[in-house]
Amino acid sequence: MTVDDIKTIGVVGAGTMGSGIAQVAAAAGFGVILRDISDAALDRGFKIIERSLGKLTKKGKLTEEGAKEILGRITKTLELKDMAGADLVIEAAFEKMEVKKELFGELDKVCRSGVVLASNTSSLSITEIAAATSRPDKVVGMHFFNPVPVLPLVEIVQGLTTSDEAVELAYQLALKLGKSPIKTKDQPGFIVNRILVPYMNEAAFAYMEGVGTAEEIDQAMKWGANMPIGPLALLDLVGIDVALDVLEVLYREFGDPKFRPAPILRQMVRAGYLGRKTGKGFFDYTEKV
Ligand code: CAA
């Protein structure tokens, strides 16, 4: 299969990442089958897409008509078996290995034998996910960054069993999606999260220790290191639960205490303070949700 044979992309999971991926795929002219486990989750995903397209139309980067066409290319479904119609599938479900393994086992049964199955996992082992299928050579990482419609990078992750062909296909597809892919090895956190997540974690420790207020810590990193947003606002954007999941993986896989999560992150997850998506994290978003 070459990238030109891909007409329809399956996206599993309509959360922040899945909806962003569905949006860029549809904007690049692909048909998209977007699957989640409830109507409420699918509706939430569509709202995220509508809001993002709205921003682009407001900026004059897209016409109202164009936005409608993009939405029209996305089909919602609750059935995983509908992925049978996809020429490549990108999974963006929960960051839990058990969930991914189960999903990939099912996708393996449902999808045609030549179809490449990609995971948007931000830190889990592609090699382990691939082992849950009968096509480990066709399982690859395609890791997008939040907000997906804005950030150019897609990390293309080659597991131990992933074929060079599958990597090349994913790489070419990312280019067709208008993204800037970089190939990386299947190591915990790949390139970006191995570096970025410990940075955000350190900011959470600094906050806990009272080095500065959340506002001061973030402003300092913007003024002093030219960051577009501060590390605590970035935690809120990424999701405190997602960042904690990545830290747990880095900590467990490398066995290095430098990756230990700041206890405040665990507390915030327990309290349901997950960042923007729940309206509260290090900052308050109740007005914007
Ligand atoms: N859809 C479409 N457009 C969007 C958008 C969205 N969801 N979000 C922002 N934009 C657009 C805005 O409309 C604006 O457009 P113009 O430049 O044309 O005016 C532009 O992006 C900038 O947005 P804002 O002016 O609202 O605010 P900003 O300058 O702070 O930019 C940001 C927002 C792009 C999110 C920027 O703050 C940023 O790049 N932050 C860092 C994000 C980052 O590091 N992400 C990686 C997280 S790690 C990850 O995702 C991986 C993981 O696995 C955990």
mmCIF file of C-alpha atoms and ligand atoms in Angstrom:
data_model
loop_
_atom_site.group_PDB
_atom_site.id
_atom_site.type_symbol
_atom_site.label_atom_id
_atom_site.label_comp_id
_atom_site.label_asym_id
_atom_site.label_seq_id
_atom_site.Cartn_x
_atom_site.Cartn_y
_atom_site.Cartn_z
ATOM 1 C CA MET A 1 0.000 0.000 0.000
ATOM 2 C CA THR A 2 1.242 3.516 -0.784
ATOM 3 C CA VAL A 3 0.057 6.733 0.785
ATOM 4 C CA ASP A 4 -2.020 7.462 -2.330
ATOM 5 C CA ASP A 5 -4.115 4.375 -1.589
ATOM 6 C CA ILE A 6 -5.257 5.951 1.668
ATOM 7 C CA LYS A 7 -8.629 7.650 1.172
ATOM 8 C CA THR A 8 -10.322 7.035 4.507
ATOM 9 C CA ILE A 9 -8.698 7.341 7.921
ATOM 10 C CA GLY A 10 -10.187 5.736 11.008
ATOM 11 C CA VAL A 11 -9.740 7.625 14.272
ATOM 12 C CA VAL A 12 -10.452 5.786 17.509
ATOM 13 C CA GLY A 13 -11.224 8.168 20.365
ATOM 14 C CA ALA A 14 -12.889 11.580 20.053
ATOM 15 C CA GLY A 15 -11.157 13.319 22.955
ATOM 16 C CA THR A 16 -8.849 16.312 22.656
ATOM 17 C CA MET A 17 -6.304 14.461 20.516
ATOM 18 C CA GLY A 18 -8.659 12.244 18.506
ATOM 19 C CA SER A 19 -10.891 15.147 17.516
ATOM 20 C CA GLY A 20 -7.832 17.198 16.516
ATOM 21 C CA ILE A 21 -6.518 14.334 14.390
ATOM 22 C CA ALA A 22 -9.951 13.846 12.785
ATOM 23 C CA GLN A 23 -10.041 17.569 11.998
ATOM 24 C CA VAL A 24 -6.636 17.722 10.289
ATOM 25 C CA ALA A 25 -7.361 14.509 8.366
ATOM 26 C CA ALA A 26 -10.696 15.843 7.112
ATOM 27 C CA ALA A 27 -9.124 19.235 6.348
ATOM 28 C CA ALA A 28 -6.521 17.429 4.223
ATOM 29 C CA GLY A 29 -9.361 15.907 2.179
ATOM 30 C CA PHE A 30 -9.555 12.428 3.720
ATOM 31 C CA GLY A 31 -12.774 10.743 4.680
ATOM 32 C CA VAL A 32 -12.751 10.163 8.439
ATOM 33 C CA ILE A 33 -14.513 7.544 10.534
ATOM 34 C CA LEU A 34 -14.475 8.835 14.111
ATOM 35 C CA ARG A 35 -15.316 6.327 16.802
ATOM 36 C CA ASP A 36 -15.932 6.698 20.519
ATOM 37 C CA ILE A 37 -17.899 4.691 23.060
ATOM 38 C CA SER A 38 -20.774 7.091 23.712
ATOM 39 C CA ASP A 39 -22.815 9.686 21.840
ATOM 40 C CA ALA A 40 -21.847 12.213 24.492
ATOM 41 C CA ALA A 41 -18.130 11.637 23.801
ATOM 42 C CA LEU A 42 -18.670 11.946 20.032
ATOM 43 C CA ASP A 43 -20.687 15.136 20.473
ATOM 44 C CA ARG A 44 -17.965 16.604 22.707
ATOM 45 C CA GLY A 45 -15.382 15.748 20.044
ATOM 46 C CA PHE A 46 -17.467 17.425 17.341
ATOM 47 C CA LYS A 47 -17.815 20.542 19.502
ATOM 48 C CA ILE A 48 -14.010 20.716 19.864
ATOM 49 C CA ILE A 49 -13.689 20.487 16.067
ATOM 50 C CA GLU A 50 -16.392 23.108 15.469
ATOM 51 C CA ARG A 51 -14.716 25.489 17.919
ATOM 52 C CA SER A 52 -11.320 25.003 16.278
ATOM 53 C CA LEU A 53 -12.738 25.473 12.755
ATOM 54 C CA GLY A 54 -14.529 28.547 14.086
ATOM 55 C CA LYS A 55 -11.173 30.033 15.136
ATOM 56 C CA LEU A 56 -9.776 29.388 11.664
ATOM 57 C CA THR A 57 -12.790 30.965 9.928
ATOM 58 C CA LYS A 58 -12.634 33.983 12.236
ATOM 59 C CA LYS A 59 -8.987 34.431 11.261
ATOM 60 C CA GLY A 60 -9.954 34.238 7.565
ATOM 61 C CA LYS A 61 -7.905 31.041 7.131
ATOM 62 C CA LEU A 62 -11.017 29.080 6.182
ATOM 63 C CA THR A 63 -14.419 29.917 4.690
ATOM 64 C CA GLU A 64 -17.711 28.937 6.354
ATOM 65 C CA GLU A 65 -18.306 26.716 3.357
ATOM 66 C CA GLY A 66 -14.884 25.072 3.773
ATOM 67 C CA ALA A 67 -15.568 24.426 7.462
ATOM 68 C CA LYS A 68 -18.870 22.723 6.555
ATOM 69 C CA GLU A 69 -17.133 20.527 3.986
ATOM 70 C CA ILE A 70 -14.535 19.454 6.562
ATOM 71 C CA LEU A 71 -17.231 18.517 9.067
ATOM 72 C CA GLY A 72 -19.128 16.704 6.296
ATOM 73 C CA ARG A 73 -16.168 14.396 5.702
ATOM 74 C CA ILE A 74 -16.294 13.078 9.283
ATOM 75 C CA THR A 75 -18.612 10.150 10.049
ATOM 76 C CA LYS A 76 -19.348 9.435 13.704
ATOM 77 C CA THR A 77 -19.737 5.881 14.956
ATOM 78 C CA LEU A 78 -19.987 3.890 18.164
ATOM 79 C CA GLU A 79 -18.990 0.659 16.410
ATOM 80 C CA LEU A 80 -15.378 -0.416 16.220
ATOM 81 C CA LYS A 81 -16.299 -2.759 13.379
ATOM 82 C CA ASP A 82 -16.894 0.310 11.179
ATOM 83 C CA MET A 83 -13.098 0.631 11.080
ATOM 84 C CA ALA A 84 -13.340 -2.074 8.401
ATOM 85 C CA GLY A 85 -13.891 0.849 6.002
ATOM 86 C CA ALA A 86 -10.611 2.564 6.921
ATOM 87 C CA ASP A 87 -7.370 2.423 4.903
ATOM 88 C CA LEU A 88 -5.340 3.344 7.982
ATOM 89 C CA VAL A 89 -6.394 3.709 11.607
ATOM 90 C CA ILE A 90 -5.051 6.137 14.204
ATOM 91 C CA GLU A 91 -5.891 5.232 17.775
ATOM 92 C CA ALA A 92 -6.180 8.068 20.307
ATOM 93 C CA ALA A 93 -7.906 6.419 23.259
ATOM 94 C CA PHE A 94 -6.912 6.428 26.950
ATOM 95 C CA GLU A 95 -3.227 6.210 27.851
ATOM 96 C CA LYS A 96 -3.614 2.799 29.466
ATOM 97 C CA MET A 97 -1.761 -0.176 28.041
ATOM 98 C CA GLU A 98 -4.600 -2.592 28.778
ATOM 99 C CA VAL A 99 -7.071 -0.392 26.868
ATOM 100 C CA LYS A 100 -4.697 -0.064 23.906
ATOM 101 C CA LYS A 101 -3.958 -3.795 23.763
ATOM 102 C CA GLU A 102 -7.627 -4.688 23.779
ATOM 103 C CA LEU A 103 -8.398 -2.096 21.097
ATOM 104 C CA PHE A 104 -5.544 -3.163 18.843
ATOM 105 C CA GLY A 105 -6.512 -6.830 19.250
ATOM 106 C CA GLU A 106 -10.020 -5.933 18.052
ATOM 107 C CA LEU A 107 -8.814 -3.604 15.285
ATOM 108 C CA ASP A 108 -6.575 -6.408 14.051
ATOM 109 C CA LYS A 109 -9.651 -8.608 13.578
ATOM 110 C CA VAL A 110 -11.796 -5.903 12.008
ATOM 111 C CA CYS A 111 -9.388 -4.154 9.612
ATOM 112 C CA ARG A 112 -8.161 -5.508 6.283
ATOM 113 C CA SER A 113 -4.855 -7.374 6.511
ATOM 114 C CA GLY A 114 -2.760 -4.709 4.731
ATOM 115 C CA VAL A 115 -4.018 -1.837 6.860
ATOM 116 C CA VAL A 116 -1.499 -0.044 9.089
ATOM 117 C CA LEU A 117 -2.625 0.563 12.673
ATOM 118 C CA ALA A 118 -1.127 3.662 14.281
ATOM 119 C CA SER A 119 -1.234 4.754 17.901
ATOM 120 C CA ASN A 120 -1.119 8.334 19.095
ATOM 121 C CA THR A 121 0.288 7.137 22.426
ATOM 122 C CA SER A 122 2.482 9.759 24.060
ATOM 123 C CA SER A 123 4.756 7.346 25.904
ATOM 124 C CA LEU A 124 3.591 3.726 25.883
ATOM 125 C CA SER A 125 5.581 1.059 24.061
ATOM 126 C CA ILE A 126 4.594 0.634 20.422
ATOM 127 C CA THR A 127 6.333 -2.745 20.512
ATOM 128 C CA GLU A 128 4.043 -3.929 23.324
ATOM 129 C CA ILE A 129 0.901 -2.617 21.604
ATOM 130 C CA ALA A 130 2.012 -4.302 18.354
ATOM 131 C CA ALA A 131 2.400 -7.621 20.152
ATOM 132 C CA ALA A 132 -1.364 -7.636 20.816
ATOM 133 C CA THR A 133 -1.967 -8.016 17.052
ATOM 134 C CA SER A 134 -1.186 -10.563 14.356
ATOM 135 C CA ARG A 135 0.417 -7.746 12.293
ATOM 136 C CA PRO A 136 3.176 -6.353 14.547
ATOM 137 C CA ASP A 137 5.064 -5.171 11.445
ATOM 138 C CA LYS A 138 2.137 -2.857 10.622
ATOM 139 C CA VAL A 139 1.797 -1.156 14.008
ATOM 140 C CA VAL A 140 3.471 2.238 14.260
ATOM 141 C CA GLY A 141 3.377 5.332 16.454
ATOM 142 C CA MET A 142 1.947 8.578 15.073
ATOM 143 C CA HIS A 143 2.211 10.985 17.968
ATOM 144 C CA PHE A 144 0.531 14.365 17.456
ATOM 145 C CA PHE A 145 0.804 17.421 19.709
ATOM 146 C CA ASN A 146 -1.838 19.503 21.396
ATOM 147 C CA PRO A 147 -3.411 21.596 19.865
ATOM 148 C CA VAL A 148 -3.236 19.247 16.871
ATOM 149 C CA PRO A 149 -4.513 21.781 14.286
ATOM 150 C CA VAL A 150 -1.738 24.201 15.293
ATOM 151 C CA LEU A 151 1.435 22.276 16.151
ATOM 152 C CA PRO A 152 3.372 20.909 13.171
ATOM 153 C CA LEU A 153 5.148 17.892 14.683
ATOM 154 C CA VAL A 154 4.147 14.254 14.411
ATOM 155 C CA GLU A 155 6.604 11.794 15.968
ATOM 156 C CA ILE A 156 6.725 8.643 13.848
ATOM 157 C CA VAL A 157 7.639 5.823 16.198
ATOM 158 C CA GLN A 158 9.202 2.585 15.008
ATOM 159 C CA GLY A 159 8.673 -0.312 17.404
ATOM 160 C CA LEU A 160 11.057 -3.256 17.454
ATOM 161 C CA THR A 161 8.785 -5.148 15.067
ATOM 162 C CA THR A 162 7.521 -2.235 12.925
ATOM 163 C CA SER A 163 8.553 -2.560 9.274
ATOM 164 C CA ASP A 164 10.363 0.245 7.471
ATOM 165 C CA GLU A 165 7.423 0.276 5.023
ATOM 166 C CA ALA A 166 4.890 1.028 7.769
ATOM 167 C CA VAL A 167 7.134 3.794 9.116
ATOM 168 C CA GLU A 168 7.477 5.300 5.648
ATOM 169 C CA LEU A 169 3.720 5.120 5.064
ATOM 170 C CA ALA A 170 3.006 6.911 8.351
ATOM 171 C CA TYR A 171 5.698 9.484 7.539
ATOM 172 C CA GLN A 172 4.243 10.191 4.091
ATOM 173 C CA LEU A 173 0.740 10.370 5.544
ATOM 174 C CA ALA A 174 1.832 12.933 8.145
ATOM 175 C CA LEU A 175 3.227 15.044 5.288
ATOM 176 C CA LYS A 176 -0.103 14.767 3.454
ATOM 177 C CA LEU A 177 -1.833 15.951 6.635
ATOM 178 C CA GLY A 178 0.285 19.101 6.383
ATOM 179 C CA LYS A 179 2.443 18.084 9.348
ATOM 180 C CA SER A 180 6.199 17.942 9.912
ATOM 181 C CA PRO A 181 7.089 14.371 10.898
ATOM 182 C CA ILE A 182 10.237 13.255 12.725
ATOM 183 C CA LYS A 183 11.153 9.584 13.082
ATOM 184 C CA THR A 184 12.018 8.330 16.539
ATOM 185 C CA LYS A 185 12.824 5.089 18.322
ATOM 186 C CA ASP A 186 10.347 3.337 20.586
ATOM 187 C CA GLN A 187 11.796 4.594 23.861
ATOM 188 C CA PRO A 188 9.616 5.884 26.731
ATOM 189 C CA GLY A 189 8.381 9.404 25.962
ATOM 190 C CA PHE A 190 10.023 9.287 22.515
ATOM 191 C CA ILE A 191 11.762 12.660 21.982
ATOM 192 C CA VAL A 192 9.405 15.430 23.054
ATOM 193 C CA ASN A 193 7.750 14.038 26.155
ATOM 194 C CA ARG A 194 10.995 12.665 27.544
ATOM 195 C CA ILE A 195 12.201 16.261 27.683
ATOM 196 C CA LEU A 196 8.981 18.280 28.038
ATOM 197 C CA VAL A 197 7.151 16.299 30.721
ATOM 198 C CA PRO A 198 10.009 16.384 33.293
ATOM 199 C CA TYR A 199 10.158 20.161 32.671
ATOM 200 C CA MET A 200 6.462 20.521 33.495
ATOM 201 C CA ASN A 201 6.872 18.177 36.478
ATOM 202 C CA GLU A 202 9.675 20.359 37.856
ATOM 203 C CA ALA A 203 7.360 23.362 37.589
ATOM 204 C CA ALA A 204 4.760 21.451 39.651
ATOM 205 C CA PHE A 205 7.427 20.739 42.304
ATOM 206 C CA ALA A 206 8.413 24.424 42.313
ATOM 207 C CA TYR A 207 4.746 25.361 42.773
ATOM 208 C CA MET A 208 4.379 22.860 45.650
ATOM 209 C CA GLU A 209 7.477 24.248 47.339
ATOM 210 C CA GLY A 210 6.153 27.786 47.057
ATOM 211 C CA VAL A 211 9.004 29.012 44.862
ATOM 212 C CA GLY A 212 6.416 31.229 43.224
ATOM 213 C CA THR A 213 2.695 31.400 42.592
ATOM 214 C CA ALA A 214 1.330 29.633 39.504
ATOM 215 C CA GLU A 215 1.179 33.013 37.780
ATOM 216 C CA GLU A 216 4.761 33.890 38.752
ATOM 217 C CA ILE A 217 6.211 30.529 37.703
ATOM 218 C CA ASP A 218 4.506 30.717 34.314
ATOM 219 C CA GLN A 219 5.320 34.371 33.717
ATOM 220 C CA ALA A 220 8.966 33.735 34.643
ATOM 221 C CA MET A 221 9.274 30.997 32.010
ATOM 222 C CA LYS A 222 7.601 33.210 29.395
ATOM 223 C CA TRP A 223 9.769 36.251 30.109
ATOM 224 C CA GLY A 224 12.955 34.390 30.990
ATOM 225 C CA ALA A 225 12.960 31.472 28.563
ATOM 226 C CA ASN A 226 10.669 32.804 25.823
ATOM 227 C CA MET A 227 8.153 29.970 26.221
ATOM 228 C CA PRO A 228 4.820 30.591 24.401
ATOM 229 C CA ILE A 229 2.934 29.581 27.534
ATOM 230 C CA GLY A 230 4.131 28.709 31.036
ATOM 231 C CA PRO A 231 4.685 25.099 32.184
ATOM 232 C CA LEU A 232 1.665 25.050 34.520
ATOM 233 C CA ALA A 233 -0.681 26.396 31.826
ATOM 234 C CA LEU A 234 0.829 23.768 29.535
ATOM 235 C CA LEU A 235 0.022 21.053 32.100
ATOM 236 C CA ASP A 236 -3.551 22.347 32.062
ATOM 237 C CA LEU A 237 -3.583 22.217 28.249
ATOM 238 C CA VAL A 238 -2.123 18.712 28.016
ATOM 239 C CA GLY A 239 -4.291 17.430 30.895
ATOM 240 C CA ILE A 240 -2.922 16.734 34.389
ATOM 241 C CA ASP A 241 -4.037 13.092 34.080
ATOM 242 C CA VAL A 242 -2.248 12.669 30.740
ATOM 243 C CA ALA A 243 0.958 14.265 32.063
ATOM 244 C CA LEU A 244 0.806 12.053 35.168
ATOM 245 C CA ASP A 245 0.333 8.947 33.010
ATOM 246 C CA VAL A 246 3.418 9.883 30.966
ATOM 247 C CA LEU A 247 5.475 10.493 34.119
ATOM 248 C CA GLU A 248 4.429 7.120 35.556
ATOM 249 C CA VAL A 249 5.592 5.428 32.348
ATOM 250 C CA LEU A 250 8.931 7.288 32.314
ATOM 251 C CA TYR A 251 9.465 6.515 36.021
ATOM 252 C CA ARG A 252 8.592 2.835 35.658
ATOM 253 C CA GLU A 253 10.370 2.150 32.374
ATOM 254 C CA PHE A 254 13.653 3.973 33.105
ATOM 255 C CA GLY A 255 13.566 3.162 36.844
ATOM 256 C CA ASP A 256 15.136 6.566 37.422
ATOM 257 C CA PRO A 257 13.921 8.730 40.355
ATOM 258 C CA LYS A 258 14.389 11.872 38.304
ATOM 259 C CA PHE A 259 11.038 11.042 36.669
ATOM 260 C CA ARG A 260 9.039 10.723 39.947
ATOM 261 C CA PRO A 261 5.772 12.635 39.601
ATOM 262 C CA ALA A 262 5.198 15.675 41.822
ATOM 263 C CA PRO A 263 2.630 14.575 44.468
ATOM 264 C CA ILE A 264 0.467 17.611 43.664
ATOM 265 C CA LEU A 265 -0.258 16.116 40.235
ATOM 266 C CA ARG A 266 -1.666 12.958 41.820
ATOM 267 C CA GLN A 267 -3.749 15.049 44.222
ATOM 268 C CA MET A 268 -5.155 17.135 41.395
ATOM 269 C CA VAL A 269 -6.143 14.040 39.422
ATOM 270 C CA ARG A 270 -7.888 12.635 42.503
ATOM 271 C CA ALA A 271 -9.774 15.922 42.879
ATOM 272 C CA GLY A 272 -10.796 15.929 39.220
ATOM 273 C CA TYR A 273 -8.718 19.043 38.522
ATOM 274 C CA LEU A 274 -7.498 17.858 35.138
ATOM 275 C CA GLY A 275 -6.896 21.250 33.524
ATOM 276 C CA ARG A 276 -8.783 22.941 30.714
ATOM 277 C CA LYS A 277 -10.983 19.970 29.924
ATOM 278 C CA THR A 278 -12.588 20.005 33.394
ATOM 279 C CA GLY A 279 -12.473 23.784 33.806
ATOM 280 C CA LYS A 280 -9.914 23.693 36.618
ATOM 281 C CA GLY A 281 -6.240 22.862 36.891
ATOM 282 C CA PHE A 282 -3.468 25.155 38.052
ATOM 283 C CA PHE A 283 -5.661 27.903 36.587
ATOM 284 C CA ASP A 284 -9.408 28.374 36.292
ATOM 285 C CA TYR A 285 -11.179 27.947 32.946
ATOM 286 C CA THR A 286 -14.799 27.838 34.018
ATOM 287 C CA GLU A 287 -15.576 30.799 31.771
ATOM 288 C CA LYS A 288 -14.008 29.149 28.706
ATOM 289 C CA VAL A 289 -15.362 25.568 28.962
HETATM 290 N N1 CAA B 1 -7.501 25.278 16.596
HETATM 291 C C1 CAA B 1 -7.188 26.199 15.666
HETATM 292 N N2 CAA B 1 -6.430 27.261 15.904
HETATM 293 C C2 CAA B 1 -5.973 27.437 17.161
HETATM 294 C C3 CAA B 1 -6.267 26.519 18.197
HETATM 295 C C4 CAA B 1 -7.068 25.416 17.864
HETATM 296 N N3 CAA B 1 -7.389 24.473 18.765
HETATM 297 N N4 CAA B 1 -5.661 26.956 19.327
HETATM 298 C C5 CAA B 1 -4.995 28.062 19.026
HETATM 299 N N5 CAA B 1 -5.190 28.362 17.718
HETATM 300 C C6 CAA B 1 -4.614 29.469 16.969
HETATM 301 C C7 CAA B 1 -5.166 30.796 17.387
HETATM 302 O O1 CAA B 1 -6.364 31.082 16.677
HETATM 303 C C8 CAA B 1 -4.040 31.746 16.994
HETATM 304 O O2 CAA B 1 -4.037 31.972 15.586
HETATM 305 P P1 CAA B 1 -3.239 33.227 14.927
HETATM 306 O O3 CAA B 1 -1.769 33.035 15.214
HETATM 307 O O4 CAA B 1 -3.562 33.122 13.479
HETATM 308 O O5 CAA B 1 -3.783 34.435 15.614
HETATM 309 C C9 CAA B 1 -2.786 30.936 17.319
HETATM 310 O O6 CAA B 1 -3.191 29.548 17.308
HETATM 311 C C10 CAA B 1 -2.232 31.297 18.646
HETATM 312 O O7 CAA B 1 -3.257 31.149 19.647
HETATM 313 P P2 CAA B 1 -3.580 32.218 20.793
HETATM 314 O O8 CAA B 1 -3.313 33.602 20.287
HETATM 315 O O9 CAA B 1 -4.924 31.886 21.328
HETATM 316 O O10 CAA B 1 -2.610 31.869 22.009
HETATM 317 P P3 CAA B 1 -1.091 31.505 21.996
HETATM 318 O O11 CAA B 1 -0.295 32.469 21.202
HETATM 319 O O12 CAA B 1 -0.711 31.261 23.425
HETATM 320 O O13 CAA B 1 -1.031 30.129 21.221
HETATM 321 C C11 CAA B 1 -0.775 27.806 21.558
HETATM 322 C C12 CAA B 1 -1.708 29.001 21.701
HETATM 323 C C13 CAA B 1 -0.597 27.484 20.086
HETATM 324 C C14 CAA B 1 -1.452 26.644 22.274
HETATM 325 C C15 CAA B 1 0.597 28.186 22.191
HETATM 326 O O14 CAA B 1 0.385 28.652 23.481
HETATM 327 C C16 CAA B 1 1.541 27.033 22.233
HETATM 328 O O15 CAA B 1 2.144 26.664 21.246
HETATM 329 N N6 CAA B 1 1.702 26.443 23.415
HETATM 330 C C17 CAA B 1 2.579 25.297 23.615
HETATM 331 C C18 CAA B 1 1.835 24.051 23.222
HETATM 332 C C19 CAA B 1 2.650 22.829 23.442
HETATM 333 O O16 CAA B 1 3.790 22.836 23.871
HETATM 334 N N7 CAA B 1 2.027 21.703 23.127
HETATM 335 C C20 CAA B 1 2.647 20.436 23.272
HETATM 336 C C21 CAA B 1 2.043 19.771 24.438
HETATM 337 S S1 CAA B 1 2.744 18.181 24.660
HETATM 338 C C22 CAA B 1 1.733 17.192 23.814
HETATM 339 O O17 CAA B 1 0.749 17.517 23.270
HETATM 340 C C23 CAA B 1 2.183 15.803 23.747
HETATM 341 C C24 CAA B 1 1.717 14.887 24.764
HETATM 342 O O18 CAA B 1 1.672 13.747 24.436
HETATM 343 C C25 CAA B 1 1.466 15.233 26.150
#
